[in-house]
Backbone as JSON Lines, residues from 0, in Angstrom:
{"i":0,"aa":"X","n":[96.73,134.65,94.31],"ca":[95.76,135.69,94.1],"c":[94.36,135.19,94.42]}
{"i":1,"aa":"X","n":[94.16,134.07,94.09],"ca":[92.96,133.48,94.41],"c":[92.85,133.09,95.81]}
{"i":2,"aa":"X","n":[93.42,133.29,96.33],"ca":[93.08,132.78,98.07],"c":[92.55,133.74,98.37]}
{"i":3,"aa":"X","n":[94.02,134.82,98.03],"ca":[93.93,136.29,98.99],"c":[92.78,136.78,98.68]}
{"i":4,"aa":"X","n":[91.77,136.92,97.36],"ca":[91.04,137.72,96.9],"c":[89.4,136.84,97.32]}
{"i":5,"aa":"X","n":[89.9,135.54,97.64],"ca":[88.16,135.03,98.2],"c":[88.81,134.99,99.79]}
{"i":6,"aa":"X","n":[89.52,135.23,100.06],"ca":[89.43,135.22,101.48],"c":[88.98,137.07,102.15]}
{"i":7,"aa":"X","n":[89.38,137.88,101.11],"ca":[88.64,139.5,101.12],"c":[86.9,139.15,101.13]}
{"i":8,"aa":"X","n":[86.93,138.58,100.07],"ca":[85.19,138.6,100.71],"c":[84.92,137.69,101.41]}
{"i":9,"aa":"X","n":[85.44,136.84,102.21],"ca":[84.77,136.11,103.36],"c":[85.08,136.99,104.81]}
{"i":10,"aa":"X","n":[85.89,137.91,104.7],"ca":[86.26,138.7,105.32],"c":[85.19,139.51,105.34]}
{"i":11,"aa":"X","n":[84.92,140.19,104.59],"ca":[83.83,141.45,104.48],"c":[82.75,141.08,104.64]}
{"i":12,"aa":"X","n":[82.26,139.96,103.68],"ca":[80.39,139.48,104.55],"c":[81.15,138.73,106.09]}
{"i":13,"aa":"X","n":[81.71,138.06,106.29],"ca":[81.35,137.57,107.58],"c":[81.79,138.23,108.6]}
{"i":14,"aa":"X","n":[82.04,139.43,108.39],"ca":[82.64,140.68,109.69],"c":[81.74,141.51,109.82]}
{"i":15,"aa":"X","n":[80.7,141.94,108.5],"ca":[79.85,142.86,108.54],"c":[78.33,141.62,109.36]}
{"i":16,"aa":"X","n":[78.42,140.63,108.44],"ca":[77.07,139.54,109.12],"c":[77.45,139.53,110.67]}
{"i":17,"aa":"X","n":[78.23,138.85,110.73],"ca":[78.76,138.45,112.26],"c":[78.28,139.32,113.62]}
{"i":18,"aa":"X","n":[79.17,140.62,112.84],"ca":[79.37,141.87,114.03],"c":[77.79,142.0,113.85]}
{"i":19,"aa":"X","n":[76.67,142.79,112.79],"ca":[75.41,142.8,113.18],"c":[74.77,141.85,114.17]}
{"i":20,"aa":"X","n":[74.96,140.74,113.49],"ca":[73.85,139.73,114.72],"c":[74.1,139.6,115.96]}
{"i":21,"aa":"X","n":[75.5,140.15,116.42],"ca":[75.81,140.0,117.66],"c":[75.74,141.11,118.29]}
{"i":22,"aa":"X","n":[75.98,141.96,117.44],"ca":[75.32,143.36,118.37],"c":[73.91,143.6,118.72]}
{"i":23,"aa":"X","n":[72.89,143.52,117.38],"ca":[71.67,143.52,117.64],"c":[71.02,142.24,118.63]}
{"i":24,"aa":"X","n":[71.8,141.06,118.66],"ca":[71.34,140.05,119.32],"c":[69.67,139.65,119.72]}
{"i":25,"aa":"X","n":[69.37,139.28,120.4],"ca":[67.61,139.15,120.36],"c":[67.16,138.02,119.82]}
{"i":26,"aa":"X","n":[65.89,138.28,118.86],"ca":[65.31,137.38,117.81],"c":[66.04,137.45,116.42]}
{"i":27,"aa":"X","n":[66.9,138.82,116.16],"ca":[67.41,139.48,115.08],"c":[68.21,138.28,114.85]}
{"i":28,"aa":"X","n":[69.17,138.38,116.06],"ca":[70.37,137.6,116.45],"c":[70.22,135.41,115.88]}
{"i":29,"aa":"X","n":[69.09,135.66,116.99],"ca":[68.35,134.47,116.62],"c":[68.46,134.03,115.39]}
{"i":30,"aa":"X","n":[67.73,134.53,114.28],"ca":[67.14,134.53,113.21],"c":[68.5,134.52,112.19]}
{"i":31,"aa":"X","n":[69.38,135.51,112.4],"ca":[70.27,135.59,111.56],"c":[71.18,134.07,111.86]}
{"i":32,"aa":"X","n":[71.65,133.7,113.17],"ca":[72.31,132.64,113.32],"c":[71.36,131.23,112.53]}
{"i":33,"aa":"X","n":[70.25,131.28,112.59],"ca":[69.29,129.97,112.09],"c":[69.71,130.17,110.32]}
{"i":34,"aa":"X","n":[69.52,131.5,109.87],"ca":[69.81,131.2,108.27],"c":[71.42,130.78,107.82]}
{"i":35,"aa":"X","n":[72.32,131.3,108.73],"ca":[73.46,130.91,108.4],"c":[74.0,129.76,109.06]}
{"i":36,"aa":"X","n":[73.23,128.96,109.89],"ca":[72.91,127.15,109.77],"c":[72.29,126.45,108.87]}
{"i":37,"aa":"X","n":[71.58,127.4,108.28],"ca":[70.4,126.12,106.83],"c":[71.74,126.58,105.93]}
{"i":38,"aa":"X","n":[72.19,127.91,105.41],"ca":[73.45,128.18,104.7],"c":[74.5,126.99,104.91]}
{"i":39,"aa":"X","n":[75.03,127.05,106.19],"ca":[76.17,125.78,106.31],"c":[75.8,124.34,106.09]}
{"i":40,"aa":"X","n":[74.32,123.86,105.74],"ca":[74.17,122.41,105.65],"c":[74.34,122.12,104.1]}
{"i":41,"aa":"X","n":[74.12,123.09,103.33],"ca":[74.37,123.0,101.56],"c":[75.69,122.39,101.44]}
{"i":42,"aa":"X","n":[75.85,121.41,100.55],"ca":[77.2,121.21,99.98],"c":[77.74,122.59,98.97]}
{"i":43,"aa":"X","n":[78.71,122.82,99.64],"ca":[78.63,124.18,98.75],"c":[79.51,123.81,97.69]}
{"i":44,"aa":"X","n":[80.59,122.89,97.45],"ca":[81.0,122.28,96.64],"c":[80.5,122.29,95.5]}
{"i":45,"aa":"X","n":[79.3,121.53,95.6],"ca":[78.12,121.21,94.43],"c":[77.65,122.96,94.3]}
{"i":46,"aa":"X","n":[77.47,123.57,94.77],"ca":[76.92,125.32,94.64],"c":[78.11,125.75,93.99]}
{"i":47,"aa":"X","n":[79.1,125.48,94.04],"ca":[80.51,126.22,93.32],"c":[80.65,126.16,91.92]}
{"i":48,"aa":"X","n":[79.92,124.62,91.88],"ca":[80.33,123.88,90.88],"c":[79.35,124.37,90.08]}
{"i":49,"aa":"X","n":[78.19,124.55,90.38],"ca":[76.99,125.06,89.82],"c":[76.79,126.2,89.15]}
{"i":50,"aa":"X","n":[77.76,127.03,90.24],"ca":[77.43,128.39,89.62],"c":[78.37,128.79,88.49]}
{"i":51,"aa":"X","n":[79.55,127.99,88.64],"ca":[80.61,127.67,87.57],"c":[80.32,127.77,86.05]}
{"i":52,"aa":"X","n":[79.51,126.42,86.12],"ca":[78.95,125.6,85.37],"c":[77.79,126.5,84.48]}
{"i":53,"aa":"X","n":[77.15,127.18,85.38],"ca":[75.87,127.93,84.93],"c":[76.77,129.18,84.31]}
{"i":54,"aa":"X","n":[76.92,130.15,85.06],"ca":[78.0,131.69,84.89],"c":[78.78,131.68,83.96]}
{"i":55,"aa":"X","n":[79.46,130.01,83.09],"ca":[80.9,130.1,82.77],"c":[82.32,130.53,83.46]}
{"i":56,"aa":"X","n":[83.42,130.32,83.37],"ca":[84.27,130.23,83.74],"c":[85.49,131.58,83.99]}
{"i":57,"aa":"X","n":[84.48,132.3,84.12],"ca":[84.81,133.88,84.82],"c":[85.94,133.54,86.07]}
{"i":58,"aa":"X","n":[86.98,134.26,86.51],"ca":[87.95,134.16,86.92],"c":[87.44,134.91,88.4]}
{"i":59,"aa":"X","n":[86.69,136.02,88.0],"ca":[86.15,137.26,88.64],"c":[84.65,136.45,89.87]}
{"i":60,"aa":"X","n":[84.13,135.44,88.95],"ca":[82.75,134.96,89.55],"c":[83.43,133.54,90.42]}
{"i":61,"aa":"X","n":[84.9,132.91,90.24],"ca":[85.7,132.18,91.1],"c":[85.92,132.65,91.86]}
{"i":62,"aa":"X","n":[86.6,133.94,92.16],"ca":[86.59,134.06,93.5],"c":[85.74,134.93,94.18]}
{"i":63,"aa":"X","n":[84.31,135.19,93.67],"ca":[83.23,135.27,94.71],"c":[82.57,134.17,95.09]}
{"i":64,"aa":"X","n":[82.85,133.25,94.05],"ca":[82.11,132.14,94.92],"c":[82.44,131.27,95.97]}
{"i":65,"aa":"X","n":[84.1,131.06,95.74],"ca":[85.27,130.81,96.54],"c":[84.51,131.46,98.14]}
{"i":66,"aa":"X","n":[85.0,132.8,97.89],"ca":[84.8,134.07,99.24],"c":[83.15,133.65,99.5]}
{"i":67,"aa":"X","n":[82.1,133.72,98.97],"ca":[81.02,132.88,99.39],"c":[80.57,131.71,100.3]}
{"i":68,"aa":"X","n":[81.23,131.1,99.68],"ca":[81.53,129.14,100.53],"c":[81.89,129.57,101.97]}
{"i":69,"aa":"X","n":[83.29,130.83,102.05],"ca":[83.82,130.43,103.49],"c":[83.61,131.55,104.6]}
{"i":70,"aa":"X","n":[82.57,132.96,103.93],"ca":[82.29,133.55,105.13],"c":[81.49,132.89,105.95]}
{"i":71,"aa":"X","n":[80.66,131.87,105.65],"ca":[79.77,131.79,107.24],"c":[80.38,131.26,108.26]}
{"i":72,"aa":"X","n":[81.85,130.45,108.56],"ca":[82.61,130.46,109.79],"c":[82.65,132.11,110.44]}
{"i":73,"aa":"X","n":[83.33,132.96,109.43],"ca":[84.11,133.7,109.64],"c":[82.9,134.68,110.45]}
{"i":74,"aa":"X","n":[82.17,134.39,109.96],"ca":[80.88,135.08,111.01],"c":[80.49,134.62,111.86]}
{"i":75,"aa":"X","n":[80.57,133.66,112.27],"ca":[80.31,132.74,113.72],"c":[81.22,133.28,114.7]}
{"i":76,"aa":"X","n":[82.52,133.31,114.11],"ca":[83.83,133.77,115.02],"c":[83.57,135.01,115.1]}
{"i":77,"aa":"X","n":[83.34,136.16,114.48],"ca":[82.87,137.57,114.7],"c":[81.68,137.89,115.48]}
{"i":78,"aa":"X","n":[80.77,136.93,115.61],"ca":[79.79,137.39,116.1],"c":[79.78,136.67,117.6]}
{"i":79,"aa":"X","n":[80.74,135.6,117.85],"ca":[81.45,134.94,119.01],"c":[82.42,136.41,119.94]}
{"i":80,"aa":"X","n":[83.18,137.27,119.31],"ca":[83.72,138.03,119.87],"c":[82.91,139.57,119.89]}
{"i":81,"aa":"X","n":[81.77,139.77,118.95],"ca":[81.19,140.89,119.06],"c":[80.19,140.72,120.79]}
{"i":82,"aa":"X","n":[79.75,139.58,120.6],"ca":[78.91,139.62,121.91],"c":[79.4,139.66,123.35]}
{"i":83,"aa":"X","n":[81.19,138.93,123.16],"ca":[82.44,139.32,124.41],"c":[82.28,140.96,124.63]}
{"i":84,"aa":"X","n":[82.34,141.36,123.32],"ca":[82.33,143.16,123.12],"c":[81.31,144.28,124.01]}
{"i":85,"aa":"X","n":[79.98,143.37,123.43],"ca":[78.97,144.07,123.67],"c":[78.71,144.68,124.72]}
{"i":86,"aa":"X","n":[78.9,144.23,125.83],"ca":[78.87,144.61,127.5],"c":[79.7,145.62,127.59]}
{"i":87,"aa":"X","n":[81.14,145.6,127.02],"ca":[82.08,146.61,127.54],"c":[81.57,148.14,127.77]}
{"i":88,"aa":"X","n":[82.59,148.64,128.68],"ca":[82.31,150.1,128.89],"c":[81.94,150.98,127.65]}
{"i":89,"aa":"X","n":[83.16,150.87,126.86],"ca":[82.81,151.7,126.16],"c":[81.54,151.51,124.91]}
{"i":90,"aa":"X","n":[81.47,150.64,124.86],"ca":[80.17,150.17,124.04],"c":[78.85,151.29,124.94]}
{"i":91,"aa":"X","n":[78.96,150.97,125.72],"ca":[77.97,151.31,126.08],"c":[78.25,152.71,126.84]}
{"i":92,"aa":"X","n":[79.18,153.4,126.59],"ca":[79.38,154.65,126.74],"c":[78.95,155.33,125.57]}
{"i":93,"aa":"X","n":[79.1,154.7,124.22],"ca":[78.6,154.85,123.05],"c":[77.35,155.09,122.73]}
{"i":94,"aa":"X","n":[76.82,153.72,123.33],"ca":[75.15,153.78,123.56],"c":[75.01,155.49,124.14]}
{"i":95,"aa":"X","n":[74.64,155.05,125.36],"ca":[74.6,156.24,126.06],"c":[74.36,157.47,125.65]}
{"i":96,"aa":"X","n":[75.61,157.98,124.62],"ca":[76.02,158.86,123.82],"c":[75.35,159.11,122.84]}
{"i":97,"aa":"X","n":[74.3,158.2,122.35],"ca":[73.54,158.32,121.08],"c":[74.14,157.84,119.87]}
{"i":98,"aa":"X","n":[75.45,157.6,120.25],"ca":[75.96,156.84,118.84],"c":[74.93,155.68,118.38]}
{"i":99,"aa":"X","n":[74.91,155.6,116.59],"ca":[73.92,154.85,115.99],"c":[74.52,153.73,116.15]}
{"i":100,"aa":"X","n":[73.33,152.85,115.59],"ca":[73.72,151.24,115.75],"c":[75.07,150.53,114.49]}
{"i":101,"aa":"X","n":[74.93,151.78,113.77],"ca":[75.82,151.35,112.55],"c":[77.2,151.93,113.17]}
{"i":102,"aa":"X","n":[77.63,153.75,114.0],"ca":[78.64,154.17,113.71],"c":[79.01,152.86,115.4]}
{"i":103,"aa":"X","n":[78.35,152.2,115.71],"ca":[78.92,151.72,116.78],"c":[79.39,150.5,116.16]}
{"i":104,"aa":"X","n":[79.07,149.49,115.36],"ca":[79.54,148.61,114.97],"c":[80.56,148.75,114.39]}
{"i":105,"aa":"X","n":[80.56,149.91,112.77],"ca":[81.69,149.81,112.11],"c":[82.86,150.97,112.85]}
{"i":106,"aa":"X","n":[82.65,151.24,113.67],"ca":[83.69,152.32,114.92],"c":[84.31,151.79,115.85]}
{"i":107,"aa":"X","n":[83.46,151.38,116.2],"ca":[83.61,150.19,117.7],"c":[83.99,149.07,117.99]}
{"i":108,"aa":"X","n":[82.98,148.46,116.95],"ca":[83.39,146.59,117.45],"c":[84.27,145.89,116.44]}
{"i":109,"aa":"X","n":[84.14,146.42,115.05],"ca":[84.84,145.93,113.81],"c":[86.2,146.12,114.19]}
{"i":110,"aa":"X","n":[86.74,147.62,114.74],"ca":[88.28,147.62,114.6],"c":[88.71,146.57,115.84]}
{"i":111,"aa":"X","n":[87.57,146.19,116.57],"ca":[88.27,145.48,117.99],"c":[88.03,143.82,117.13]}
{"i":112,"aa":"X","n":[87.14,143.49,116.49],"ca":[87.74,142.38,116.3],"c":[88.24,141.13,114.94]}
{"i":113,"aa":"X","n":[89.32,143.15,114.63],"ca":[90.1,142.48,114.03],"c":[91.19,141.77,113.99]}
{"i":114,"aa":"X","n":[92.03,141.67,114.75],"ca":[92.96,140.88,115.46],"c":[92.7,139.37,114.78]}
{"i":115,"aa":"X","n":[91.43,138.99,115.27],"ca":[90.74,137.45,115.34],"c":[90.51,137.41,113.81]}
{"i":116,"aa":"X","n":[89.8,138.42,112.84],"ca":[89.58,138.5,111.76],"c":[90.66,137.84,110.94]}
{"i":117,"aa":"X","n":[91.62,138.8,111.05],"ca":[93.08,138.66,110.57],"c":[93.57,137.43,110.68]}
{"i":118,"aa":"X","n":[93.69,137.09,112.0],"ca":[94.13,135.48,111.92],"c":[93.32,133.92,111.53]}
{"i":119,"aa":"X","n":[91.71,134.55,111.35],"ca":[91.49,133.48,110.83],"c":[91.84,133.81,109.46]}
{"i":120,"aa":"X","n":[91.69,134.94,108.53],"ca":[92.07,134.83,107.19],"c":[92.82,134.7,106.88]}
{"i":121,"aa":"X","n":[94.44,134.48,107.45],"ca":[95.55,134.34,107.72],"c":[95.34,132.35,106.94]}
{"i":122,"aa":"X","n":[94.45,131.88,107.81],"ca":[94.46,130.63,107.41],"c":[93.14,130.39,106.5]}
{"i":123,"aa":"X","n":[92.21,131.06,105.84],"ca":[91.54,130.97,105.16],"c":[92.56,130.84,103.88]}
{"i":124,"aa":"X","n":[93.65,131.48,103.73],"ca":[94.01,131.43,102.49],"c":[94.3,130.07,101.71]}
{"i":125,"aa":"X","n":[95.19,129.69,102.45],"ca":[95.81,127.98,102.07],"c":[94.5,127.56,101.63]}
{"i":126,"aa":"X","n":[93.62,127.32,102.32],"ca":[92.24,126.42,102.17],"c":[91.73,127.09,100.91]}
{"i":127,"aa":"X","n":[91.53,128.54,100.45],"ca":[91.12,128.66,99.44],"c":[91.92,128.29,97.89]}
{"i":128,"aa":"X","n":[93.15,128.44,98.22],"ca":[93.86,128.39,97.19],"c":[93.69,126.41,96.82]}
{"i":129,"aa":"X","n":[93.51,125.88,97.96],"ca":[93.29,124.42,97.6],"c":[91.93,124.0,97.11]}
{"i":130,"aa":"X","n":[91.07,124.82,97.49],"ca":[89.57,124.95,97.07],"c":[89.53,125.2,95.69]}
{"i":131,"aa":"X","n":[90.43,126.04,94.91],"ca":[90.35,126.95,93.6],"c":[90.99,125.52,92.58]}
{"i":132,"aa":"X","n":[92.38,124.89,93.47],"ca":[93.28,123.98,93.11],"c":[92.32,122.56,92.4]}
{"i":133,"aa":"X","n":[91.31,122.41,93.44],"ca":[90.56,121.2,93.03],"c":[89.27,121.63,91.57]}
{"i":134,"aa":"X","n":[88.52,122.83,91.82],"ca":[88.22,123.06,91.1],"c":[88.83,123.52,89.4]}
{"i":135,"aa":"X","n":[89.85,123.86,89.41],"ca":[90.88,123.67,88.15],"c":[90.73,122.41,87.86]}
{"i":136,"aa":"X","n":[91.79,121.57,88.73],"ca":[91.77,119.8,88.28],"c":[90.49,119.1,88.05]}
{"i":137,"aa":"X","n":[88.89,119.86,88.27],"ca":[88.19,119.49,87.4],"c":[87.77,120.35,86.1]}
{"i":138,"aa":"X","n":[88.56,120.82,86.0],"ca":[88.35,121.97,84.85],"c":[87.45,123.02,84.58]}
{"i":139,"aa":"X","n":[87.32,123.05,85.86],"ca":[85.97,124.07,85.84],"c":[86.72,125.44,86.89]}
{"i":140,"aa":"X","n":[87.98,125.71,87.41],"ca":[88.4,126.62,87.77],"c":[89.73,127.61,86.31]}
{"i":141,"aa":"X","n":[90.53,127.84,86.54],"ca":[90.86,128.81,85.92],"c":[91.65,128.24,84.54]}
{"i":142,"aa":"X","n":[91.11,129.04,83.02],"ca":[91.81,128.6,82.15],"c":[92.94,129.41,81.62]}
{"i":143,"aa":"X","n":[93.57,128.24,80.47],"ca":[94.83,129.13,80.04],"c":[94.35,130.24,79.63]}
{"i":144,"aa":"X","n":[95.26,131.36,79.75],"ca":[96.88,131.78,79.75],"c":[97.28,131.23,81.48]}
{"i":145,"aa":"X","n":[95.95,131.54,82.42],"ca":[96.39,131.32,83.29],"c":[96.7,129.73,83.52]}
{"i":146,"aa":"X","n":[97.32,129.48,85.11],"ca":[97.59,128.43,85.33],"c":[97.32,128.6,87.19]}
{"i":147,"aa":"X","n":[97.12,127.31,87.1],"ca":[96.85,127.03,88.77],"c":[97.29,125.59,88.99]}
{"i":148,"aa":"X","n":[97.83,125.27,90.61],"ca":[98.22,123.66,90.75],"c":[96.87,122.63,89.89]}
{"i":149,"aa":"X","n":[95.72,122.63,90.25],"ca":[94.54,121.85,89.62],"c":[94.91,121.67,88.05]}
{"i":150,"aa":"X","n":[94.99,122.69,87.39],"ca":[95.27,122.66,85.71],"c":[97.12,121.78,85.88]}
{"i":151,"aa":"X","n":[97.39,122.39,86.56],"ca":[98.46,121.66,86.0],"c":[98.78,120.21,86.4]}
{"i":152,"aa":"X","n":[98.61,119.76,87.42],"ca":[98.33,118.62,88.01],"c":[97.07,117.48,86.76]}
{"i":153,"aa":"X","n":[96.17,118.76,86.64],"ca":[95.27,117.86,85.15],"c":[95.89,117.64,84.34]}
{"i":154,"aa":"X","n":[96.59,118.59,83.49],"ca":[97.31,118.71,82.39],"c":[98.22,117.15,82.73]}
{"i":155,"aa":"X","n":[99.02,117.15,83.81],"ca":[100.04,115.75,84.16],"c":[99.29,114.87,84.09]}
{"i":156,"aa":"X","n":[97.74,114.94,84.96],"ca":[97.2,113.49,84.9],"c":[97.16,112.52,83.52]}
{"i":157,"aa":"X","n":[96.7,113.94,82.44],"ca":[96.25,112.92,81.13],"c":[97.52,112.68,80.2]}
{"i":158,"aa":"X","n":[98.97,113.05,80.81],"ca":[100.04,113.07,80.13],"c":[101.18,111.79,80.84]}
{"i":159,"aa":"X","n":[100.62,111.68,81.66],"ca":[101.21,110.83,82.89],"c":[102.33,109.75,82.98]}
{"i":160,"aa":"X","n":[101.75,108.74,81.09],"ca":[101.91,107.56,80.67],"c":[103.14,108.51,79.48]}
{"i":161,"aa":"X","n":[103.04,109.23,78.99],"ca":[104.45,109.49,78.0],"c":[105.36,110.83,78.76]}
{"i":162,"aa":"X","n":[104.73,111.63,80.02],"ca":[105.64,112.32,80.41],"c":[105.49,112.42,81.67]}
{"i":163,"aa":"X","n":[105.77,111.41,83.06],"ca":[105.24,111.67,84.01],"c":[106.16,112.9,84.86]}
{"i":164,"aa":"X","n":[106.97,113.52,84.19],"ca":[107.37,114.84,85.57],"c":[106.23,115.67,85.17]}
{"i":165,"aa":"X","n":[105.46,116.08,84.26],"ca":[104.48,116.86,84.25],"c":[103.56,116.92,85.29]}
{"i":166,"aa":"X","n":[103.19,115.74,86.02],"ca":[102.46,115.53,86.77],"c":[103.29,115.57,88.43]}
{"i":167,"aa":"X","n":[104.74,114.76,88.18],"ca":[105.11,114.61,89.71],"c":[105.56,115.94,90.46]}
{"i":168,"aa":"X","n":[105.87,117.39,89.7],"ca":[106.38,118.28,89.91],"c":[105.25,119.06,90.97]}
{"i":169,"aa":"X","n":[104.25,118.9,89.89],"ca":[103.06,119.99,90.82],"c":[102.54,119.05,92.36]}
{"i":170,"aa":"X","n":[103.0,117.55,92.06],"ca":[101.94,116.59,92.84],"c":[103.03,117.36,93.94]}
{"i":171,"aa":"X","n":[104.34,117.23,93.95],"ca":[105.14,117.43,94.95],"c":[104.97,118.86,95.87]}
{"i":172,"aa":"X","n":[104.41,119.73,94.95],"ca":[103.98,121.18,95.9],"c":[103.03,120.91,96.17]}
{"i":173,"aa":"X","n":[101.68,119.7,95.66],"ca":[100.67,120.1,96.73],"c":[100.34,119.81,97.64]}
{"i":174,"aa":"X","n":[101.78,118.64,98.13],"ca":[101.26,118.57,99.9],"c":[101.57,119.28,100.73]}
């Protein structure tokens, strides 16, 4: 649940970011690609951990922050295939037409590149669910009732010496 549900919002900001900057392109374009380079130099790790830490241990505020950390690829790649887009006929039959800058993006270029969307979130998931995994095993991702590999893998670490299958069971699913 936790993959699927931060990989929805890395999906949604980085399809809606993406597709804008590459349609509007320019200085817009410019500008938007420069903030979501100072964005990618943060350890966002330490930002996860932070907001964790600060927020408390909301299940709900995990996986926005999760989905946070990993749209700005997902907008690089969208805004990599919006600008393939941009030239096409019908784009610009659109133009033409007076269609707005919005019904052309979310009409036009969004359903075309979802294909690419899809398959990177396809593999966003694994990575988040291992993202959520580490943050548990420091105890700062999800608590009981629930359970996640991280908690339980913790739970084994500090049990290790009087019961080690506690620990070797989960170690064995998480490679």
């Amino acid at each position: 649940m936790v993959g699927v549900a931060a990989a929805l919002v890395a999906v949604i900001l980085g399809t809606l970011y993406g597709s804008l900057s590459g349609y509007l392109g320019g200085k817009v374009d410019s500008v938007m690609m420069r903030l979501l380079e100072i964005l990618n130099s943060f350890p966002f790790m330490f930002f996860v951990i932070l907001l964790v830490t600060f927020f408390g241990q909301n299940i709900l505020l995990i996986f926005v922050a999760i989905g946070m950390v990993s749209w700005l690829d997902m907008a690089r790649i969208v805004r990599g295939q919006t600008l393939s887009l941009k030239r096409k006929e019908f784009i610009e039959a659109a133009q033409v037409g007076g269609v707005s800058t919005g019904n052309i993006v979310i009409r036009h270029i969004v359903p075309n590149v979802l294909g690419v969307v899809v398959v990177y979130a396809s593999l966003l998931v694994p990575s988040m669910i291992l993202f959520e995994s580490f943050l548990s095993f420091l105890g700062l991702g999800t608590q009981e009732p629930l359970s996640s590999w991280g908690a339980l893998l913790s739970d084994g670490a500090n049990s290790m010496e009087v019961s080690p299958w506690l620990l070797l069971f989960p170690a064995v699913f998480w490679w």
